[in-house]
Amino acid sequence: MRILCLGDSIMQYNDFSTFPQTGWVQELTRFFPLSTQWLNFARNGRSTKSFIDEGRFMRVMAEAEEGDFALIQFGHNDEKDDPLRHTSPEKGGSFRKNLTYFVRELKGKGVLPVLLTPMARRMFDGSNVKDSHGEYSSAVIETAAEENVPCIDMNKLTLEFLSQIGEEASLRFYMNFDANLFDNFPEGRSDNSHLRPEGANAFSKIAATQIKKISENFPEYALLSNACMCSTENPFLEVESENGEIDDEYTVFQK
């Protein structure tokens, strides 16, 4: 099974040079068999507009194969007041048109797409977490309904998660930390959009739970849902004994 990933820096793969920043899909891989192939085309700073204008979507189409699945998540940069990236979320707007273009082109190649609303930013007003994405989330949801493809409302789900965790405790999920903690960011960081490993893991678990349910309404996505290992009912979690992990430390020191 192959999964294509289209999005921005919240989704993209991060190597050692940007640690501890972590794309949430990096952690999502933990919920799927090792045989799953991930083609992550997500890149920092991209919107649906710049993803198309730079030819990145054409790269996706060149690699896409019948039977692939695609996770599509944009919004953070479409919102920005930048003529190279900004799109309009209203009905008939460019944000919806671009999402529709992605979906239809991918479906034309036999790829099954999933639309996701953007992850919540860590923004609090007192004890209440704020929704910073406005109409962009509803634009994703409505476009998915119009194109009859699954939609995972990650904005709503991550807002609920942050509300439960609280402002102070949620610090550890984002790139928001003091100086001299990480070599790549010696001066520290005050970033409430990008995720650390803890945040990527927490948000990917939320996504995995929803991916597991997709086939209930979209049976053609059964391969994707059945492969997701977020439930103890999933047969993939029943590890054969010969493949089980050996606790070498216990073996050595408990003889």
Short mmCIF file of C-alpha atoms in Angstrom, two decimals:
data_model
loop_
_atom_site.label_atom_id
_atom_site.label_comp_id
_atom_site.label_asym_id
_atom_site.label_seq_id
_atom_site.Cartn_x
_atom_site.Cartn_y
_atom_site.Cartn_z
CA MET A 1 0.00 0.00 0.00
CA ARG A 2 1.23 3.49 -0.88
CA ILE A 3 0.15 6.76 0.76
CA LEU A 4 0.81 10.12 -0.90
CA CYS A 5 0.98 13.18 1.36
CA LEU A 6 0.22 16.67 0.06
CA GLY A 7 0.51 19.61 2.42
CA ASP A 8 2.72 22.13 4.17
CA SER A 9 5.31 22.20 6.97
CA ILE A 10 2.91 20.72 9.53
CA MET A 11 2.89 17.54 7.45
CA GLN A 12 6.33 17.47 5.84
CA TYR A 13 9.18 15.14 6.77
CA ASN A 14 11.83 16.78 8.98
CA ASP A 15 15.39 15.49 9.19
CA PHE A 16 18.09 16.06 11.83
CA SER A 17 18.67 19.67 10.76
CA THR A 18 15.31 20.88 12.09
CA PHE A 19 14.93 18.61 15.12
CA PRO A 20 12.80 18.67 17.24
CA GLN A 21 10.33 19.93 14.61
CA THR A 22 8.35 16.92 13.40
CA GLY A 23 5.74 16.53 10.71
CA TRP A 24 2.71 14.69 12.05
CA VAL A 25 2.86 12.15 9.21
CA GLN A 26 6.26 11.06 10.52
CA GLU A 27 4.46 9.76 13.58
CA LEU A 28 1.46 8.50 11.61
CA THR A 29 3.75 5.90 10.03
CA ARG A 30 3.89 4.16 13.42
CA PHE A 31 0.23 3.20 13.00
CA PHE A 32 0.77 1.32 9.75
CA PRO A 33 2.67 -1.83 8.75
CA LEU A 34 6.34 -1.43 7.83
CA SER A 35 5.48 -2.46 4.30
CA THR A 36 3.49 0.76 3.81
CA GLN A 37 5.20 3.15 1.39
CA TRP A 38 4.99 6.85 2.21
CA LEU A 39 5.53 9.46 -0.51
CA ASN A 40 5.60 12.74 1.37
CA PHE A 41 5.37 15.70 -1.01
CA ALA A 42 4.46 18.20 1.72
CA ARG A 43 6.79 21.19 1.96
CA ASN A 44 7.33 24.12 4.26
CA GLY A 45 5.38 27.28 3.48
CA ARG A 46 3.24 25.87 0.70
CA SER A 47 -0.39 26.69 0.06
CA THR A 48 -2.68 25.02 -2.43
CA LYS A 49 -1.77 27.84 -4.84
CA SER A 50 2.03 27.63 -4.52
CA PHE A 51 1.89 23.83 -4.49
CA ILE A 52 0.34 24.03 -7.96
CA ASP A 53 2.32 27.04 -9.26
CA GLU A 54 5.68 25.49 -8.35
CA GLY A 55 4.85 22.28 -10.18
CA ARG A 56 4.74 20.21 -7.02
CA PHE A 57 1.34 18.79 -7.81
CA MET A 58 2.62 17.68 -11.20
CA ARG A 59 5.34 15.75 -9.36
CA VAL A 60 2.63 14.07 -7.32
CA MET A 61 0.74 13.14 -10.47
CA ALA A 62 3.90 11.79 -12.10
CA GLU A 63 4.42 9.43 -9.13
CA ALA A 64 0.78 8.55 -8.42
CA GLU A 65 -0.41 5.07 -9.29
CA GLU A 66 -3.80 3.41 -9.37
CA GLY A 67 -4.63 2.03 -5.93
CA ASP A 68 -2.69 4.68 -4.01
CA PHE A 69 -4.24 6.72 -1.21
CA ALA A 70 -3.62 10.45 -0.72
CA LEU A 71 -3.79 12.60 2.41
CA ILE A 72 -4.36 16.26 1.49
CA GLN A 73 -4.06 18.96 4.17
CA PHE A 74 -3.64 22.68 3.50
CA GLY A 75 -4.79 25.91 5.08
CA HIS A 76 -2.02 27.43 7.20
CA ASN A 77 -0.40 29.23 4.28
CA ASP A 78 -3.51 29.75 2.17
CA GLU A 79 -4.61 32.07 4.98
CA LYS A 80 -1.56 34.34 4.70
CA ASP A 81 -1.65 37.81 3.18
CA ASP A 82 0.84 36.86 0.47
CA PRO A 83 -0.11 37.10 -3.23
CA LEU A 84 2.05 34.06 -4.02
CA ARG A 85 0.20 31.88 -1.51
CA HIS A 86 -3.13 33.37 -0.48
CA THR A 87 -6.37 31.72 -1.60
CA SER A 88 -10.00 32.52 -0.86
CA PRO A 89 -12.05 30.05 1.21
CA GLU A 90 -15.53 31.28 0.30
CA LYS A 91 -17.82 29.38 -2.06
CA GLY A 92 -16.39 29.63 -5.55
CA GLY A 93 -13.05 30.75 -4.10
CA SER A 94 -9.61 29.58 -5.17
CA PHE A 95 -8.99 27.45 -2.06
CA ARG A 96 -12.00 25.26 -2.82
CA LYS A 97 -11.18 25.19 -6.54
CA ASN A 98 -7.63 24.02 -5.83
CA LEU A 99 -8.78 21.28 -3.47
CA THR A 100 -11.34 20.15 -6.05
CA TYR A 101 -8.60 20.10 -8.69
CA PHE A 102 -6.38 17.91 -6.48
CA VAL A 103 -9.21 15.49 -5.76
CA ARG A 104 -10.45 15.14 -9.33
CA GLU A 105 -7.01 14.76 -10.87
CA LEU A 106 -5.98 12.13 -8.35
CA LYS A 107 -9.24 10.21 -8.70
CA GLY A 108 -8.68 10.28 -12.44
CA LYS A 109 -5.50 8.27 -11.89
CA GLY A 110 -7.25 5.79 -9.62
CA VAL A 111 -5.99 7.36 -6.38
CA LEU A 112 -8.32 7.54 -3.37
CA PRO A 113 -7.94 10.96 -1.68
CA VAL A 114 -8.73 12.01 1.89
CA LEU A 115 -9.13 15.70 2.73
CA LEU A 116 -8.10 16.96 6.17
CA THR A 117 -8.73 20.33 7.76
CA PRO A 118 -5.59 22.05 9.14
CA MET A 119 -4.19 21.32 12.58
CA ALA A 120 -5.10 23.81 15.28
CA ARG A 121 -2.59 26.43 16.33
CA ARG A 122 -1.87 26.70 20.03
CA MET A 123 -3.75 29.94 20.68
CA PHE A 124 -5.59 30.54 23.94
CA ASP A 125 -7.84 33.34 25.12
CA GLY A 126 -7.83 32.77 28.84
CA SER A 127 -8.90 29.17 29.34
CA ASN A 128 -10.45 28.93 25.87
CA VAL A 129 -8.56 27.73 22.83
CA LYS A 130 -9.09 29.87 19.71
CA ASP A 131 -9.89 28.64 16.22
CA SER A 132 -7.50 30.53 13.94
CA HIS A 133 -8.53 28.91 10.65
CA GLY A 134 -11.94 30.49 10.17
CA GLU A 135 -13.68 29.56 6.93
CA TYR A 136 -10.83 27.37 5.66
CA SER A 137 -11.90 24.37 7.70
CA SER A 138 -15.50 24.55 6.55
CA ALA A 139 -14.25 24.96 2.97
CA VAL A 140 -12.39 21.64 3.25
CA ILE A 141 -15.39 19.88 4.78
CA GLU A 142 -17.82 21.18 2.17
CA THR A 143 -15.48 20.41 -0.72
CA ALA A 144 -15.08 16.84 0.49
CA ALA A 145 -18.87 16.46 0.65
CA GLU A 146 -19.28 17.88 -2.86
CA GLU A 147 -16.63 15.54 -4.27
CA ASN A 148 -17.83 12.55 -2.22
CA VAL A 149 -14.48 11.85 -0.58
CA PRO A 150 -13.67 11.33 3.12
CA CYS A 151 -12.85 14.31 5.29
CA ILE A 152 -11.13 14.28 8.68
CA ASP A 153 -11.81 17.46 10.63
CA MET A 154 -8.42 17.70 12.33
CA ASN A 155 -8.99 21.35 13.22
CA LYS A 156 -12.01 20.50 15.34
CA LEU A 157 -10.41 17.41 16.86
CA THR A 158 -7.12 19.11 17.74
CA LEU A 159 -8.97 22.13 19.16
CA GLU A 160 -10.85 19.76 21.43
CA PHE A 161 -7.60 18.06 22.40
CA LEU A 162 -5.90 21.37 23.26
CA SER A 163 -8.94 22.46 25.26
CA GLN A 164 -8.68 19.32 27.36
CA ILE A 165 -4.90 19.58 27.83
CA GLY A 166 -4.83 23.29 28.63
CA GLU A 167 -2.53 26.17 27.72
CA GLU A 168 0.46 25.36 29.92
CA ALA A 169 0.51 21.59 29.43
CA SER A 170 0.19 21.93 25.65
CA LEU A 171 3.52 23.81 25.39
CA ARG A 172 5.43 20.55 25.00
CA PHE A 173 3.51 19.66 21.84
CA TYR A 174 4.69 22.70 19.87
CA MET A 175 7.98 24.32 18.87
CA ASN A 176 7.73 26.60 21.86
CA PHE A 177 10.68 26.25 24.27
CA ASP A 178 13.46 28.06 26.10
CA ALA A 179 17.00 28.66 24.91
CA ASN A 180 19.77 26.05 25.13
CA LEU A 181 17.49 23.02 24.97
CA PHE A 182 18.07 22.02 21.34
CA ASP A 183 21.23 22.45 19.26
CA ASN A 184 19.29 23.53 16.17
CA PHE A 185 17.57 26.33 18.08
CA PRO A 186 20.07 27.63 20.67
CA GLU A 187 18.07 30.82 21.19
CA GLY A 188 14.86 28.93 21.84
CA ARG A 189 11.63 29.14 19.90
CA SER A 190 8.20 30.69 20.25
CA ASP A 191 6.19 28.84 17.62
CA ASN A 192 2.63 27.71 18.26
CA SER A 193 2.04 26.20 14.82
CA HIS A 194 4.75 23.60 14.22
CA LEU A 195 4.94 20.40 16.21
CA ARG A 196 7.49 18.63 18.34
CA PRO A 197 7.56 14.81 18.44
CA GLU A 198 5.04 14.78 21.31
CA GLY A 199 2.59 16.90 19.35
CA ALA A 200 3.08 14.99 16.12
CA ASN A 201 2.49 11.73 17.98
CA ALA A 202 -0.64 12.99 19.74
CA PHE A 203 -2.14 14.46 16.57
CA SER A 204 -1.25 11.45 14.44
CA LYS A 205 -3.05 9.22 16.94
CA ILE A 206 -6.15 11.37 16.55
CA ALA A 207 -5.86 11.09 12.76
CA ALA A 208 -5.28 7.34 12.89
CA THR A 209 -8.44 6.87 14.94
CA GLN A 210 -10.40 8.64 12.21
CA ILE A 211 -8.66 6.81 9.36
CA LYS A 212 -9.72 3.58 11.01
CA LYS A 213 -13.37 4.66 10.63
CA ILE A 214 -13.27 5.86 7.00
CA SER A 215 -14.37 2.56 5.46
CA GLU A 216 -17.63 2.64 7.46
CA ASN A 217 -18.93 5.26 5.00
CA PHE A 218 -16.47 4.71 2.16
CA PRO A 219 -16.01 0.94 1.72
CA GLU A 220 -13.59 1.46 -1.16
CA TYR A 221 -11.11 2.74 1.47
CA ALA A 222 -11.16 -0.58 3.38
CA LEU A 223 -7.49 -1.33 2.63
CA LEU A 224 -6.45 1.96 4.26
CA SER A 225 -8.74 1.59 7.28
CA ASN A 226 -7.90 -2.07 7.86
CA ALA A 227 -4.17 -1.38 7.72
CA CYS A 228 -4.40 1.26 10.45
CA MET A 229 -3.18 -0.18 13.75
CA CYS A 230 -4.78 2.23 16.19
CA SER A 231 -7.18 -0.34 17.64
CA THR A 232 -6.52 -3.49 19.66
CA GLU A 233 -9.16 -5.13 17.48
CA ASN A 234 -6.80 -4.78 14.52
CA PRO A 235 -5.18 -8.11 13.59
CA PHE A 236 -1.88 -6.38 12.81
CA LEU A 237 -1.37 -5.88 16.54
CA GLU A 238 -1.33 -9.61 17.14
CA VAL A 239 2.42 -10.00 16.71
CA GLU A 240 3.67 -13.52 16.04
CA SER A 241 5.91 -14.83 18.79
CA GLU A 242 8.97 -15.24 16.55
CA ASN A 243 8.68 -11.56 15.64
CA GLY A 244 8.27 -10.39 19.22
CA GLU A 245 10.74 -8.02 20.82
CA ILE A 246 13.39 -9.65 23.02
CA ASP A 247 14.21 -7.83 26.23
CA ASP A 248 17.97 -8.39 26.11
CA GLU A 249 18.63 -6.46 29.32
CA TYR A 250 16.18 -8.66 31.21
CA THR A 251 17.66 -11.78 29.64
CA VAL A 252 21.23 -10.85 30.60
CA PHE A 253 20.69 -9.56 34.11
CA GLN A 254 17.94 -11.86 35.32
CA LYS A 255 19.72 -15.17 34.70
#
